Amino acid sequence: MRQFVTFRIDSYLMGIDILAVREINRFLDITPVQHVQDYIRGLINLRGQTVTVFDLGVRLGLSARILTDKSHNVILKKDAVGLLVDSIGDVTEAEETEIEPPPANVGEIEEKFIAGIVKLEDELLVILSAEKILEPKK
Amino acid sequence: MSIRNTEKIFDKLNDEFVSEIRELLDSVEPDFLAMEKSGDNVSPELINRAFRAIHSIKGSAGFGGFDALRALSHALENVLVKIRDGEMRLDADKTDAMLAAMDKLRIMADNIYASNNVAHTEELARLEALVTGNRLQGAGDKLQATDDREQPATCNLQLETCNLQPATATHDKIRLMPEFGAELGNPVFNVGKEEVKSAIADAMYIFALAADAEACSGEKKFTPEAFSKELNEYGRCLYADVHEKSDLTRFYHFIFATILEPEFITQLLGIPKEQIYRFERTDLLAALEQPPEMSGGVRGAGSGVRGNPPHLEPQTPDPVFKISRSARNDNREANDNREVGDNRDVNDNREANDNREVPVPPVASYLLPRTPDPHIRVSVELIDKLMNLVGEMVLGRNQLHRSIAEFVDEHPHVNPLVQNLNVVISEIQENVMQMRMQPVAYILNKFPRIVRDLSRQISKKAELVIEGGAVELDKSILEGLSNPLTHIVRNCLDHGIELPEERERSGKPAHGQIRLKAFHEGGQVHITVTDDGRGIDAEKVAEKAISKGMLTYHQMRRMSENEKLNLIFLPGISTAETVTDISGRGVGMDVVKTNISRLGGHIECSSTGGQGTTVHIIIPLTLAIIPSLIVGVGKCRFAIPQINVAELVCIKAGDPYNRIEKVAESDVLRLRGRLLPIVSLGEILAIQPTFIHPDTGEELPDRRRRLSDRRKTAPLSKKRKEMFPDGAAWHIDVDEILERRLEKISDRRRSPRSDIYIVVLRAGTNVFGLHVNYLFDNEEIVVKPLSAHIKDALCFSGATIMGDGRVAMILDAAGIAAYAGLRFGELEAEERRRKAAFENRESAALLRQKKHREPVLIFNNAAEEYFALALAGISRLELTQPDKIERVGEQEFLFYQGSVLPLIRLEKLLPVSPLPENLKELYVIIPKTSRNAAGILSSRILDTVNADVSVKRDATTTKGFLGTAFIDKNLVSFLNTEELLDLFEEEIRSR
């Protein structure tokens, strides 16, 4: 049994293994950093520590996120990186057997980021690989 | 205790050993050097201190099973014994041998687990040679025999000591019951507790001896009294059963405390090792701790203790002792029973050979506080964590402040509480920062050794003077400073200080002097390394740079002496004719410079030919917290470390001479005659600049694109007059003042949007201006490192969290210069061109001067009375308001460029009408003079005209005037600056 933190990017429902997540917050006072990869939105102050916030939309090959009341940061345990997402969903459980390998493509999302697909009752949950997201872009 | 735990404890103990050993080695080294210096009159205290330190090392090494370390420190100890006994005095060669051994010890300590594999035979042999060479042959052999080869024997000796009957205690006496066996007798000693305690505190071993009265008396005219006297020479005889000797045995028994090793004793006293027993320190300690009532059974208790060692454990309250004790017991069991159990595994990974020694009791010896140590060892990691937390607490406080400000206003009684909290938090922050600070002496103290070794090696004579060792610096900076400083000192010695003969020839003392000085100045730490050697030939450095193609001849011609000198920081420059072992390859100084820059510091060099060289290093107090200037572009704020900020320039809208121009596609600012490349931070970072509208206060986008377009050119009607007196970077803003006078600009409200803020940044030797939208305050910021994802952003060196909790990036001056692709070379070319043009102008001016015409400044004191001063004789004009003038007695002063400028009123010195009262503005003319500067007050500046200044003096010309002339139908009095200043000084003196 694995648990996933779910969130939305555009209309996609996505999830990341809960074990890779440190916390979820709404520290959206992001200081932009110039001259870095386009998917890096900037830095936030997480209780005295600086956390690099990725625009998960840009990272996945979609458009840049627009900050709304529902925007959240999913802070990963590794590298002090936060992922800016449109909104946060429930924690969803799935058996290992329920996780299917990713199809050739899921919409416009780059395939390499997708670790698997879980078919929920009414929609697909795209499981993202935190590792791949953190991999530096060449 | 599980094996894992034991292992951890061992690791921890070993870590402790290593840092302890390092510290001890560091503390001993100066002692050795001092011993060498004092020659015959070595103070016993010095030797004992060194002895204790080496002994502790040996003890620790023995305990941990680091045999190589033990053997070497043991050999060192032997030498020290010799010195203490006055049988040997240290000379340079012997010191060399000892220092070499110390270095080896250090190497071993650095990699403690591999220490047994470190080759040390050479050092051992050298030390042994010292010992044997200085002692009577026989005795020497004896002592030499105590080395490793004899180890099994000593082991045996000590194995027996383990079977020692330990001790019990009464209220002030401790009962010691060594069991020598039936033949030698089993005496019981009542020894004073205090004596035992102090012996233990002095890191002494406590032995019981059985001396064979007959055997000894035959040879040595032995009497027990004489023997105990002899014992007292080597240590302390705590007890002797001389007087209570029974006829049952022909042995005398002694309790003897000494710092000597058991193997020494056999040799020194001539007593076979079977007759010597050593009490385990831990047993003694346990016995000392025992309350008197527990010592009921004199012998019985003793046996019980011996038979069942763990029984003692509950009585040792200090857990550290427990560790050492159980470790010791492990060993004991292993040795006694040859039983390889779990306990053995603990040691196996760090102890390859089976030749384990029963632990000497070092743990107890150094954990026992000799004098209470006021220090405590804390890991840097912990302090860093604490630093972070404190930083956060400060942020939290600031945020809290803001949010409860209103509440506090309404409830004034809360205010003292808040303030109290403030003070406490600030103090905590200060103290935590203090925790990271260490005195510079920490690294400076290794230099006497370096200088000594090196000067011997290259047969130079030099002494080192260290000043300001108490100045404190952040630990990480200190560590980074060590290598560069070493390099500089080596350079001083190798290249700076001449050979003794050469020095004497040039009339200097044969001993060169190197001065290491650390001091605080302006919130930074300065370290200077000065030698009184031959100095550096700046021309030679420049030639070298040219020959290596790093510099063109033209560039060189433009450089000042100092600039040439500082070329030594370029890679590949060395003026040394020969490459020596020590230095001269030319790779050094650039590395030094790089290292210092990495610490956020600056390095400079100055030198006087034949008199010496000074290297000046300026470093921030701490890396973790740095004073910074906060600037803003658009909505973003950035921090610039103060150390990079050279100055701030605000270019006012109406200031045509500080205007930004274009040279080869880049913006430049003419700043005091030099061209400063300007980079716009907004452009570099692609941030839309904004400005605050002066009337509405809203923040609006600033759409102006080019800085250089914004400035109107200088009024054509008035040609700009630039003054480059003696090539210095001065110009007089005469025109501006005139223009302002005409336009009454002072009445006009300036729009802040048209002001340009330039932060002049230093990036290495290059200087450039950074145009920013806003200048905020100076703030102390805590540097947070950049994550790997944004490391490649060239323009930033880190991030920080501001008082309001937002993250701000820290700008990296060198990175910005590199990103902007500033071509300093091109600018230099332009500057040269302009300078040449200026020189042409100047020569033209000279030509004009031949016709005795030169520009003069005409001004009023009282209206309608005109005065003139040659423009060339004026260094500056200042516009000021009367309320800015300070008065002390009759003398008036103006605070000007960071100093106090006395002001001259013409009417006080000359027969002229007074300055009108109630002026809104005053002009201060600052004449160029070699004397103390003074400013001449004037009410109005009229114009500058070319006039014939060769006015004739006549009989009516009073002192202070050159003469008079008609200019534009006005009678103008030409002033004589020097005479005026004479009068001024006279006036001051007469007051």
PDB file of C-alpha atoms in Angstrom, chain B residues 491-570:
ATOM      1  CA  ASN B 491      57.744  34.576   0.956  1.00  0.00           C
ATOM      2  CA  CYS B 492      58.886  37.208   3.429  1.00  0.00           C
ATOM      3  CA  LEU B 493      61.608  34.955   4.633  1.00  0.00           C
ATOM      4  CA  ASP B 494      62.705  33.531   1.328  1.00  0.00           C
ATOM      5  CA  HIS B 495      62.534  36.644  -0.825  1.00  0.00           C
ATOM      6  CA  GLY B 496      62.224  39.497   1.604  1.00  0.00           C
ATOM      7  CA  ILE B 497      64.801  38.972   4.304  1.00  0.00           C
ATOM      8  CA  GLU B 498      68.353  39.056   2.988  1.00  0.00           C
ATOM      9  CA  LEU B 499      71.202  36.843   4.041  1.00  0.00           C
ATOM     10  CA  PRO B 500      72.816  38.016   7.274  1.00  0.00           C
ATOM     11  CA  GLU B 501      75.983  39.255   5.550  1.00  0.00           C
ATOM     12  CA  GLU B 502      74.012  41.179   3.020  1.00  0.00           C
ATOM     13  CA  ARG B 503      71.937  42.740   5.762  1.00  0.00           C
ATOM     14  CA  GLU B 504      74.977  43.832   7.652  1.00  0.00           C
ATOM     15  CA  ARG B 505      76.442  45.314   4.516  1.00  0.00           C
ATOM     16  CA  SER B 506      73.380  47.490   4.106  1.00  0.00           C
ATOM     17  CA  GLY B 507      73.529  48.512   7.735  1.00  0.00           C
ATOM     18  CA  LYS B 508      70.649  46.465   9.038  1.00  0.00           C
ATOM     19  CA  PRO B 509      70.777  44.121  12.001  1.00  0.00           C
ATOM     20  CA  ALA B 510      71.715  40.613  10.945  1.00  0.00           C
ATOM     21  CA  HIS B 511      68.477  39.331  12.352  1.00  0.00           C
ATOM     22  CA  GLY B 512      65.631  40.136  10.065  1.00  0.00           C
ATOM     23  CA  GLN B 513      62.267  40.841  11.541  1.00  0.00           C
ATOM     24  CA  ILE B 514      58.902  39.623  10.407  1.00  0.00           C
ATOM     25  CA  ARG B 515      55.954  41.233  12.047  1.00  0.00           C
ATOM     26  CA  LEU B 516      52.556  39.621  12.096  1.00  0.00           C
ATOM     27  CA  LYS B 517      49.937  41.985  13.307  1.00  0.00           C
ATOM     28  CA  ALA B 518      46.209  41.613  13.623  1.00  0.00           C
ATOM     29  CA  PHE B 519      43.867  44.422  14.533  1.00  0.00           C
ATOM     30  CA  HIS B 520      40.294  45.610  14.221  1.00  0.00           C
ATOM     31  CA  GLU B 521      39.407  48.537  12.063  1.00  0.00           C
ATOM     32  CA  GLY B 522      36.095  49.620  10.693  1.00  0.00           C
ATOM     33  CA  GLY B 523      34.289  46.439  11.599  1.00  0.00           C
ATOM     34  CA  GLN B 524      36.818  44.352   9.766  1.00  0.00           C
ATOM     35  CA  VAL B 525      39.920  42.537  10.775  1.00  0.00           C
ATOM     36  CA  HIS B 526      43.198  43.662   9.329  1.00  0.00           C
ATOM     37  CA  ILE B 527      46.209  41.441   9.268  1.00  0.00           C
ATOM     38  CA  THR B 528      49.549  42.799   8.176  1.00  0.00           C
ATOM     39  CA  VAL B 529      52.691  40.866   7.516  1.00  0.00           C
ATOM     40  CA  THR B 530      55.681  43.177   7.469  1.00  0.00           C
ATOM     41  CA  ASP B 531      59.302  42.313   6.884  1.00  0.00           C
ATOM     42  CA  ASP B 532      62.334  44.545   6.966  1.00  0.00           C
ATOM     43  CA  GLY B 533      63.932  42.891   3.997  1.00  0.00           C
ATOM     44  CA  ARG B 534      64.926  44.120   0.592  1.00  0.00           C
ATOM     45  CA  GLY B 535      61.453  45.038  -0.566  1.00  0.00           C
ATOM     46  CA  ILE B 536      59.917  44.403  -3.926  1.00  0.00           C
ATOM     47  CA  ASP B 537      61.021  46.257  -6.991  1.00  0.00           C
ATOM     48  CA  ALA B 538      57.771  47.410  -8.549  1.00  0.00           C
ATOM     49  CA  GLU B 539      59.452  48.058 -11.896  1.00  0.00           C
ATOM     50  CA  LYS B 540      60.766  44.550 -11.969  1.00  0.00           C
ATOM     51  CA  VAL B 541      57.320  43.160 -11.292  1.00  0.00           C
ATOM     52  CA  ALA B 542      55.876  45.270 -14.068  1.00  0.00           C
ATOM     53  CA  GLU B 543      58.623  44.190 -16.476  1.00  0.00           C
ATOM     54  CA  LYS B 544      57.934  40.615 -15.637  1.00  0.00           C
ATOM     55  CA  ALA B 545      54.241  41.109 -16.253  1.00  0.00           C
ATOM     56  CA  ILE B 546      55.002  42.680 -19.613  1.00  0.00           C
ATOM     57  CA  SER B 547      57.393  39.924 -20.570  1.00  0.00           C
ATOM     58  CA  LYS B 548      54.713  37.399 -19.757  1.00  0.00           C
ATOM     59  CA  GLY B 549      52.266  39.309 -21.903  1.00  0.00           C
ATOM     60  CA  MET B 550      49.901  40.118 -19.097  1.00  0.00           C
ATOM     61  CA  LEU B 551      50.339  43.808 -19.506  1.00  0.00           C
ATOM     62  CA  THR B 552      51.104  46.136 -22.340  1.00  0.00           C
ATOM     63  CA  TYR B 553      53.812  48.676 -22.105  1.00  0.00           C
ATOM     64  CA  HIS B 554      51.239  51.440 -22.302  1.00  0.00           C
ATOM     65  CA  GLN B 555      49.212  50.017 -19.516  1.00  0.00           C
ATOM     66  CA  MET B 556      52.337  49.816 -17.455  1.00  0.00           C
ATOM     67  CA  ARG B 557      53.175  53.445 -18.045  1.00  0.00           C
ATOM     68  CA  ARG B 558      49.863  54.513 -16.668  1.00  0.00           C
ATOM     69  CA  MET B 559      50.184  52.513 -13.506  1.00  0.00           C
ATOM     70  CA  SER B 560      51.133  53.900 -10.185  1.00  0.00           C
ATOM     71  CA  GLU B 561      53.935  52.362  -8.193  1.00  0.00           C
ATOM     72  CA  ASN B 562      51.431  50.639  -6.001  1.00  0.00           C
ATOM     73  CA  GLU B 563      49.435  49.242  -8.863  1.00  0.00           C
ATOM     74  CA  LYS B 564      52.604  47.792 -10.326  1.00  0.00           C
ATOM     75  CA  LEU B 565      53.480  46.252  -7.040  1.00  0.00           C
ATOM     76  CA  ASN B 566      50.114  44.605  -6.759  1.00  0.00           C
ATOM     77  CA  LEU B 567      50.743  42.853 -10.038  1.00  0.00           C
ATOM     78  CA  ILE B 568      52.443  40.219  -7.945  1.00  0.00           C
ATOM     79  CA  PHE B 569      48.975  38.882  -7.310  1.00  0.00           C
ATOM     80  CA  LEU B 570      48.686  37.933 -10.973  1.00  0.00           C
TER      81      LEU B 570
END
